[in-house]
Short mmCIF file of C-alpha atoms and ligand atoms in Angstrom, two decimals:
data_model
loop_
_atom_site.label_atom_id
_atom_site.label_comp_id
_atom_site.label_asym_id
_atom_site.label_seq_id
_atom_site.Cartn_x
_atom_site.Cartn_y
_atom_site.Cartn_z
CA MET A 144 50.34 -85.59 121.28
CA ASN A 145 47.13 -84.24 122.73
CA THR A 146 47.74 -83.27 126.37
CA ALA A 147 44.42 -81.54 127.11
CA THR A 148 41.60 -83.20 129.03
CA ILE A 149 38.35 -83.80 127.18
CA LYS A 150 35.94 -80.96 128.04
CA PHE A 151 32.51 -81.76 129.46
CA GLU A 152 30.89 -79.75 126.65
CA ALA A 153 31.65 -82.70 124.36
CA PHE A 154 29.28 -84.86 126.45
CA GLU A 155 26.64 -82.35 127.52
CA GLY A 156 24.41 -82.87 124.48
CA LEU A 157 24.80 -86.66 124.24
CA GLN A 158 21.68 -88.80 124.45
CA ASN A 159 21.44 -91.13 127.45
CA ASP A 160 21.57 -94.22 125.19
CA GLU A 161 24.82 -93.12 123.63
CA CYS A 162 26.25 -92.41 127.11
CA GLN A 163 25.23 -95.86 128.35
CA LYS A 164 27.15 -97.47 125.51
CA ARG A 165 30.23 -95.31 126.11
CA ILE A 166 30.15 -96.05 129.87
CA LEU A 167 30.05 -99.80 129.20
CA ASP A 168 32.86 -99.55 126.62
CA ALA A 169 34.98 -97.46 129.02
CA LYS A 170 34.41 -99.91 131.87
CA LYS A 171 35.58 -102.74 129.62
CA ILE A 172 38.77 -100.88 128.69
CA LEU A 173 39.53 -99.78 132.26
CA GLY A 174 38.79 -103.15 133.90
CA LYS A 175 40.20 -103.44 137.42
CA LYS A 176 41.88 -100.03 137.19
CA ILE A 177 38.60 -98.48 138.40
CA ILE A 178 35.90 -99.34 140.91
CA ILE A 179 32.53 -97.60 140.92
CA LEU A 180 30.79 -97.08 144.26
CA GLY A 181 27.13 -96.07 144.20
CA HIS A 182 24.90 -94.65 146.92
CA HIS A 183 21.30 -95.91 146.98
CA TYR A 184 19.87 -92.47 146.06
CA GLN A 185 21.50 -92.43 142.66
CA ASN A 186 19.31 -92.53 139.62
CA GLU A 187 19.09 -95.97 138.00
CA SER A 188 20.79 -94.63 134.83
CA VAL A 189 24.10 -94.44 136.71
CA TYR A 190 23.43 -96.66 139.75
CA LYS A 191 23.31 -99.71 137.48
CA HIS A 192 26.99 -99.19 136.63
CA SER A 193 28.06 -99.48 140.30
CA ASP A 194 30.40 -102.32 141.25
CA LEU A 195 29.44 -101.88 144.91
CA THR A 196 26.43 -100.15 146.43
CA GLY A 197 25.53 -99.20 149.99
CA ASP A 198 24.59 -96.63 152.60
CA SER A 199 27.23 -94.21 153.86
CA LEU A 200 28.67 -96.62 156.41
CA LYS A 201 28.85 -99.60 154.09
CA LEU A 202 30.51 -97.52 151.36
CA ALA A 203 33.03 -96.07 153.86
CA LYS A 204 33.90 -99.59 155.02
CA TYR A 205 34.42 -100.84 151.47
CA VAL A 206 36.94 -98.09 150.76
CA SER A 207 39.56 -99.44 153.18
CA ASN A 208 39.92 -102.63 151.11
CA LEU A 209 39.90 -101.51 147.50
CA GLU A 210 42.74 -102.31 145.12
CA ALA A 211 41.69 -100.21 142.10
CA LYS A 212 43.74 -97.14 141.22
CA TYR A 213 40.61 -95.03 140.71
CA ILE A 214 37.53 -94.88 142.94
CA ILE A 215 34.62 -93.36 141.02
CA PHE A 216 32.06 -92.14 143.54
CA LEU A 217 28.42 -92.00 142.48
CA GLY A 218 27.27 -90.03 145.49
CA VAL A 219 27.82 -86.59 146.96
CA HIS A 220 30.92 -84.59 147.83
CA PHE A 221 31.31 -85.63 151.48
CA MET A 222 31.17 -89.34 150.50
CA ALA A 223 33.98 -88.87 147.98
CA GLU A 224 36.01 -87.01 150.64
CA VAL A 225 35.59 -89.97 153.00
CA ALA A 226 36.79 -92.29 150.23
CA ASN A 227 39.85 -90.13 149.72
CA ILE A 228 40.61 -90.03 153.47
CA LEU A 229 40.15 -93.77 154.05
CA GLY A 230 41.55 -94.97 150.72
CA ARG A 231 45.17 -95.84 150.02
CA ALA A 232 47.67 -92.98 149.54
CA ASN A 233 48.16 -93.62 145.81
CA GLN A 234 44.44 -94.09 145.06
CA ILE A 235 42.57 -91.38 143.16
CA THR A 236 38.97 -90.53 144.06
CA VAL A 237 36.79 -89.01 141.36
CA LEU A 238 33.38 -87.37 141.76
CA PRO A 239 31.81 -87.15 138.26
CA ASP A 240 30.18 -83.76 139.01
CA LEU A 241 31.84 -81.50 141.57
CA ALA A 242 28.51 -79.71 142.09
CA ALA A 243 27.04 -82.87 143.65
CA GLY A 244 27.03 -81.61 147.24
CA CYS A 245 24.73 -82.21 150.19
CA SER A 246 22.60 -79.22 151.21
CA MET A 247 22.40 -80.51 154.78
CA ALA A 248 26.19 -80.82 155.03
CA ASP A 249 26.38 -77.16 153.96
CA MET A 250 24.30 -76.12 156.99
CA ALA A 251 27.39 -76.44 159.19
CA ASN A 252 30.82 -75.08 158.38
CA LEU A 253 34.10 -74.74 160.26
CA THR A 254 33.71 -71.01 160.96
CA LYS A 255 30.35 -71.60 162.65
CA VAL A 256 31.49 -74.71 164.53
CA GLU A 257 34.60 -72.93 165.83
CA ARG A 258 32.44 -69.98 166.89
CA THR A 259 30.17 -72.43 168.71
CA PHE A 260 33.25 -73.92 170.41
CA ARG A 261 34.28 -70.42 171.63
CA GLU A 262 30.75 -69.55 172.79
CA LEU A 263 30.30 -72.80 174.68
CA SER A 264 33.76 -72.43 176.20
CA LYS A 265 32.46 -69.26 177.95
CA VAL A 266 29.93 -71.44 179.80
CA MET A 267 32.08 -74.57 180.39
CA ASN A 268 35.33 -76.20 179.33
CA PHE A 269 34.37 -77.61 175.93
CA ASP A 270 37.14 -80.22 175.75
CA GLU A 271 36.30 -81.55 179.22
CA LYS A 272 32.51 -81.53 179.04
CA ILE A 273 31.43 -81.83 175.41
CA THR A 274 32.05 -84.49 172.76
CA PRO A 275 31.50 -83.14 169.25
CA ILE A 276 29.80 -85.63 166.92
CA THR A 277 29.49 -84.89 163.26
CA TYR A 278 27.13 -86.81 161.02
CA ILE A 279 29.11 -88.23 158.10
CA ASN A 280 27.11 -85.75 155.97
CA SER A 281 29.61 -82.97 156.64
CA ALA A 282 32.75 -81.49 155.13
CA ALA A 283 36.15 -83.02 155.90
CA ASP A 284 37.26 -80.00 157.98
CA LEU A 285 34.39 -80.67 160.43
CA LYS A 286 35.48 -84.29 160.74
CA ALA A 287 38.98 -82.91 161.40
CA PHE A 288 37.53 -80.62 164.12
CA CYS A 289 36.02 -83.69 165.78
CA GLY A 290 39.29 -85.59 165.44
CA GLU A 291 41.12 -82.75 167.19
CA HIS A 292 38.59 -82.37 170.02
CA GLY A 293 38.10 -85.99 171.06
CA GLY A 294 35.01 -86.31 168.89
CA VAL A 295 33.78 -88.76 166.33
CA VAL A 296 31.79 -89.22 163.11
CA CYS A 297 28.48 -91.11 162.96
CA THR A 298 26.18 -92.40 160.25
CA SER A 299 22.46 -93.16 160.28
CA THR A 300 23.37 -96.81 161.00
CA ASN A 301 25.71 -96.43 163.94
CA ALA A 302 24.41 -93.23 165.61
CA PRO A 303 23.08 -95.12 168.71
CA LYS A 304 26.44 -96.85 169.36
CA ILE A 305 28.33 -93.63 168.76
CA LEU A 306 26.14 -91.65 171.20
CA GLU A 307 26.56 -94.36 173.83
CA TRP A 308 30.33 -94.16 173.39
CA ALA A 309 30.27 -90.36 173.57
CA PHE A 310 28.42 -90.34 176.89
CA LYS A 311 31.08 -92.63 178.34
CA GLN A 312 33.71 -90.00 177.44
CA ARG A 313 32.01 -86.77 178.53
CA GLU A 314 28.67 -85.64 179.90
CA LYS A 315 27.40 -83.68 176.87
CA VAL A 316 27.33 -83.93 173.10
CA LEU A 317 27.31 -81.26 170.40
CA PHE A 318 25.62 -82.98 167.43
CA PHE A 319 25.86 -81.48 163.95
CA PRO A 320 24.57 -80.83 161.34
CA ASP A 321 21.34 -82.92 161.42
CA GLN A 322 19.07 -82.14 164.34
CA ASN A 323 16.59 -84.87 163.32
CA LEU A 324 19.08 -87.75 163.46
CA GLY A 325 20.45 -86.42 166.78
CA ARG A 326 17.01 -85.98 168.32
CA TRP A 327 15.68 -89.37 167.22
CA THR A 328 18.80 -91.23 168.39
CA GLY A 329 18.86 -89.40 171.74
CA TYR A 330 15.13 -90.01 172.26
CA LYS A 331 15.53 -93.75 171.63
CA MET A 332 18.27 -93.78 174.28
CA GLY A 333 15.97 -92.17 176.82
CA VAL A 334 17.19 -88.56 176.62
CA SER A 335 14.21 -86.23 177.07
CA LEU A 336 13.33 -83.59 174.46
CA GLU A 337 14.01 -80.85 177.05
CA GLU A 338 17.56 -82.15 177.41
CA MET A 339 18.09 -81.75 173.63
CA PRO A 340 17.71 -78.03 172.87
CA VAL A 341 18.42 -76.71 169.37
CA TRP A 342 21.62 -74.69 168.99
CA ASP A 343 21.18 -71.95 166.41
CA PRO A 344 24.72 -71.14 165.23
CA ASP A 345 23.64 -67.74 163.93
CA LEU A 346 22.50 -66.47 167.34
CA PRO A 347 24.63 -65.45 170.34
CA LEU A 348 25.04 -68.48 172.62
CA GLY A 349 23.03 -70.52 170.11
CA GLY A 350 19.86 -68.63 171.13
CA LEU A 351 19.92 -70.43 174.50
CA ASP A 352 20.44 -69.29 178.09
CA GLU A 353 23.24 -70.62 180.28
CA LYS A 354 20.92 -72.78 182.39
CA THR A 355 19.49 -74.54 179.30
CA ILE A 356 23.03 -75.24 178.07
CA LYS A 357 24.14 -76.53 181.47
CA ASP A 358 21.06 -78.78 181.75
CA ALA A 359 21.38 -80.09 178.17
CA LYS A 360 22.68 -83.54 177.33
CA ILE A 361 22.67 -83.12 173.56
CA LEU A 362 22.94 -79.75 171.82
CA LEU A 363 21.31 -80.22 168.43
CA TRP A 364 22.67 -78.10 165.59
CA LYS A 365 19.98 -76.25 163.68
CA GLY A 366 20.31 -78.22 160.42
CA HIS A 367 18.17 -80.64 158.44
CA CYS A 368 17.80 -82.40 155.10
CA ALA A 369 15.48 -80.52 152.75
CA VAL A 370 14.41 -83.80 151.10
CA HIS A 371 13.42 -85.62 154.31
CA GLN A 372 11.89 -82.47 155.81
CA MET A 373 9.02 -82.86 153.31
CA PHE A 374 7.57 -85.96 155.00
CA ARG A 375 4.60 -85.34 157.30
CA LEU A 376 2.53 -87.19 159.88
CA GLN A 377 -0.51 -86.56 157.69
CA HIS A 378 1.08 -88.67 154.89
CA ILE A 379 1.27 -91.56 157.35
CA ASN A 380 -2.33 -91.06 158.52
CA LEU A 381 -3.65 -91.05 154.94
CA PHE A 382 -1.78 -94.26 154.11
CA LYS A 383 -3.01 -95.95 157.30
CA GLU A 384 -6.62 -95.03 156.46
CA LYS A 385 -6.28 -96.74 153.09
CA HIS A 386 -4.07 -99.63 154.23
CA PRO A 387 -4.63 -100.32 157.96
CA ASP A 388 -2.30 -103.35 157.70
CA GLY A 389 0.43 -101.31 155.97
CA MET A 390 3.86 -100.67 157.51
CA ILE A 391 5.71 -97.38 157.79
CA ILE A 392 9.49 -97.20 157.38
CA SER A 393 11.52 -93.99 157.52
CA HIS A 394 15.03 -92.64 157.45
CA PRO A 395 16.11 -90.95 160.72
CA GLU A 396 16.63 -87.66 158.85
CA ALA A 397 12.82 -87.41 158.70
CA PRO A 398 11.08 -85.11 161.24
CA PHE A 399 10.63 -86.44 164.78
CA GLU A 400 6.85 -86.94 164.46
CA VAL A 401 7.36 -89.06 161.33
CA CYS A 402 10.00 -91.26 163.00
CA LYS A 403 7.83 -91.59 166.11
CA ASN A 404 4.91 -92.85 164.01
CA SER A 405 6.98 -95.23 161.89
CA ASP A 406 7.18 -98.98 162.49
CA PHE A 407 10.84 -98.97 161.49
CA VAL A 408 13.49 -96.24 161.33
CA GLY A 409 16.92 -96.78 159.82
CA SER A 410 19.52 -96.14 157.14
CA THR A 411 18.97 -96.55 153.41
CA GLU A 412 20.55 -100.02 153.54
CA PHE A 413 18.30 -100.96 156.47
CA ILE A 414 15.21 -99.76 154.57
CA LEU A 415 16.14 -101.80 151.49
CA ASN A 416 16.91 -104.96 153.47
CA THR A 417 13.81 -104.73 155.66
CA ILE A 418 11.45 -104.47 152.69
CA LYS A 419 13.31 -107.07 150.61
CA GLU A 420 13.14 -109.55 153.50
CA ALA A 421 9.47 -108.85 154.28
CA LYS A 422 6.70 -111.31 153.43
CA PRO A 423 5.14 -111.20 149.93
CA ASN A 424 2.06 -108.97 149.46
CA THR A 425 3.00 -106.62 152.32
CA LYS A 426 2.41 -102.87 151.97
CA TRP A 427 4.99 -100.22 152.77
CA LEU A 428 5.05 -96.45 153.04
CA VAL A 429 8.64 -95.27 152.75
CA GLY A 430 10.01 -91.97 154.07
CA THR A 431 13.24 -91.53 152.15
CA GLU A 432 14.52 -90.30 148.80
CA LEU A 433 12.52 -90.95 145.62
CA ASN A 434 15.10 -92.80 143.47
CA LEU A 435 15.57 -95.45 146.15
CA VAL A 436 11.82 -95.87 146.62
CA ASN A 437 11.07 -96.07 142.87
CA ARG A 438 13.76 -98.71 142.32
CA LEU A 439 12.59 -100.75 145.28
CA ALA A 440 8.92 -100.49 144.25
CA LYS A 441 9.76 -101.91 140.81
CA GLU A 442 11.92 -104.68 142.26
CA MET A 443 9.27 -105.74 144.79
CA ARG A 444 6.28 -105.75 142.42
CA PRO A 445 6.70 -109.40 141.33
CA GLU A 446 6.38 -110.38 145.04
CA GLY A 447 3.13 -108.46 145.26
CA LYS A 448 4.61 -105.91 147.66
CA LEU A 449 3.30 -102.38 147.53
CA VAL A 450 6.10 -99.86 148.10
CA GLN A 451 4.78 -96.30 148.21
CA PHE A 452 6.69 -93.03 148.49
CA MET A 453 5.69 -91.03 151.57
CA SER A 454 5.13 -87.60 150.05
CA HIS A 455 2.74 -86.45 147.31
CA VAL A 456 5.39 -84.14 145.89
CA VAL A 457 8.66 -85.17 144.28
CA CYS A 458 11.43 -85.33 146.92
CA GLU A 459 14.54 -86.14 144.97
CA CYS A 460 18.03 -85.40 146.21
CA SER A 461 18.65 -82.89 143.45
CA THR A 462 22.38 -82.58 144.18
CA MET A 463 22.91 -86.35 144.02
CA ALA A 464 20.99 -86.31 140.71
CA ARG A 465 23.72 -84.15 139.18
CA ILE A 466 25.72 -87.34 138.66
CA ASP A 467 24.22 -88.33 135.34
CA PRO A 468 25.32 -90.66 132.50
CA GLN A 469 26.91 -87.72 130.67
CA HIS A 470 29.20 -86.89 133.63
CA LEU A 471 30.02 -90.54 134.25
CA ALA A 472 30.95 -91.19 130.60
CA TRP A 473 33.04 -87.99 130.57
CA THR A 474 35.06 -88.88 133.67
CA LEU A 475 35.68 -92.46 132.53
CA GLU A 476 36.91 -91.42 129.08
CA ASN A 477 39.34 -88.95 130.65
CA ILE A 478 40.72 -91.74 132.84
CA ILE A 479 41.26 -93.84 129.72
CA ASP A 480 43.44 -90.96 128.49
CA ASP A 481 45.23 -90.90 131.89
CA LYS A 482 43.95 -87.38 132.50
CA PRO A 483 41.48 -87.78 135.37
CA VAL A 484 39.16 -84.86 136.04
CA ASN A 485 37.16 -83.95 139.18
CA ILE A 486 39.68 -85.43 141.62
CA ILE A 487 38.69 -85.12 145.29
CA LYS A 488 41.76 -84.56 147.44
CA VAL A 489 41.47 -83.50 151.08
CA PRO A 490 44.48 -81.43 152.29
CA GLU A 491 46.96 -83.59 154.22
CA ARG A 492 46.67 -82.17 157.75
CA GLU A 493 42.87 -82.04 157.52
CA ALA A 494 42.76 -85.61 156.18
CA LYS A 495 44.93 -86.87 159.06
CA LEU A 496 42.69 -85.34 161.72
CA ALA A 497 39.48 -86.35 159.92
CA LYS A 498 40.81 -89.92 159.71
CA LEU A 499 41.13 -89.92 163.50
CA SER A 500 37.41 -89.29 163.93
CA LEU A 501 36.47 -91.71 161.12
CA ASP A 502 38.70 -94.46 162.53
CA ARG A 503 37.14 -93.93 165.95
CA MET A 504 33.73 -94.40 164.32
CA LEU A 505 34.80 -97.58 162.50
CA GLN A 506 36.25 -99.01 165.70
CA ILE A 507 33.09 -98.31 167.69
CA SER A 508 30.74 -99.66 165.02
P1 13P B 626 22.52 -93.40 154.55
O1 13P B 626 23.84 -93.46 155.26
O2 13P B 626 21.41 -93.99 155.35
O3 13P B 626 22.63 -93.97 153.20
O4 13P B 626 22.10 -91.87 154.43
C1 13P B 626 22.81 -90.96 153.69
C2 13P B 626 22.02 -89.78 153.35
O5 13P B 626 22.50 -88.80 152.88
C3 13P B 626 20.60 -89.83 153.61
O6 13P B 626 20.01 -88.65 153.20
FE1 SF4 B 627 22.17 -84.61 151.78
FE2 SF4 B 627 19.53 -84.85 152.09
FE3 SF4 B 627 20.69 -85.44 149.74
FE4 SF4 B 627 21.03 -87.04 151.88
S1 SF4 B 627 19.11 -86.61 150.79
S2 SF4 B 627 22.62 -86.36 150.45
S3 SF4 B 627 21.10 -85.49 153.52
S4 SF4 B 627 20.59 -83.40 150.72
#
């Protein structure tokens, strides 16, 4: 009997067409034993195999009600961790390529957040004054930190509700790792830019003085998404010159000036729904990842809608793109052999605390 798992090398050189066929065959054999969840940034070559698609919040909500033994996550590492934390105890979460991380999530880690906790505790009692909020784009141990310190997780969809809740608990918020989402959400709630200084975790006291910290309402972690950071106000101005009746829609991870000059700002699901529900022949400039925009542009063409990507350079989430047909076919065929590879399992204590902050989020939103 062969007890070894199939090595990825056996799939590395396969043509996409061959992989597509093997994915479809594997899905047929596995049936209800697996469910494939796909984030909107995935390339069409794997996205089309998703049983359910969504933004981070929608995908997290789905997970609580899934019967399948295996959850195959077409997304990035933190999303698969959330699936493992919120899924049933005997469910197995698989990420087809373990290198599919999120570069923004990597901009905060537990060592730096705990150091921040100690530094801020010199100025005030952290647990009395500050609610830590982590964007769902973060490692499970940071969600656990929030669970332990009365904090919560947020997504691009529910950030306003979560901030409102946080200010009912304590007077300040430490928001990590995405400064852009924190700033935009705070601004829309009426918090001034001066009350939202940037906390640089690599500098003593975040690079701030005590007065600035005491006057702050939201301390914004110095982190951002490299993909969304590419969008510029000048892209919007150029589009408006050419299409004065055109609409601008952006993800809140985009820079503040871009969000401020957009007609709509919201999650990936919000962007898709807004454009799909818009009138025929409307024109849209979209400030989010390229795979989503390309797919939407193609889908909307028959309705005469123009859907244009915001930047002139390619802004693809290169880590998300690591989930390709070769990796998907490989993981599925190993499951057929009952030898799953690339299992995402959050350590028990960490998962318990992280679940606290995720459950708080799901209750609030
Ligand atoms: P959404 O939750 O809006 O899908 O965003 C996830 C993400 O990583 C955007 O870069
Ligand atoms: Fe992370 Fe940015 Fe990719 Fe979203 S687009 S998963 S924030 S690197």
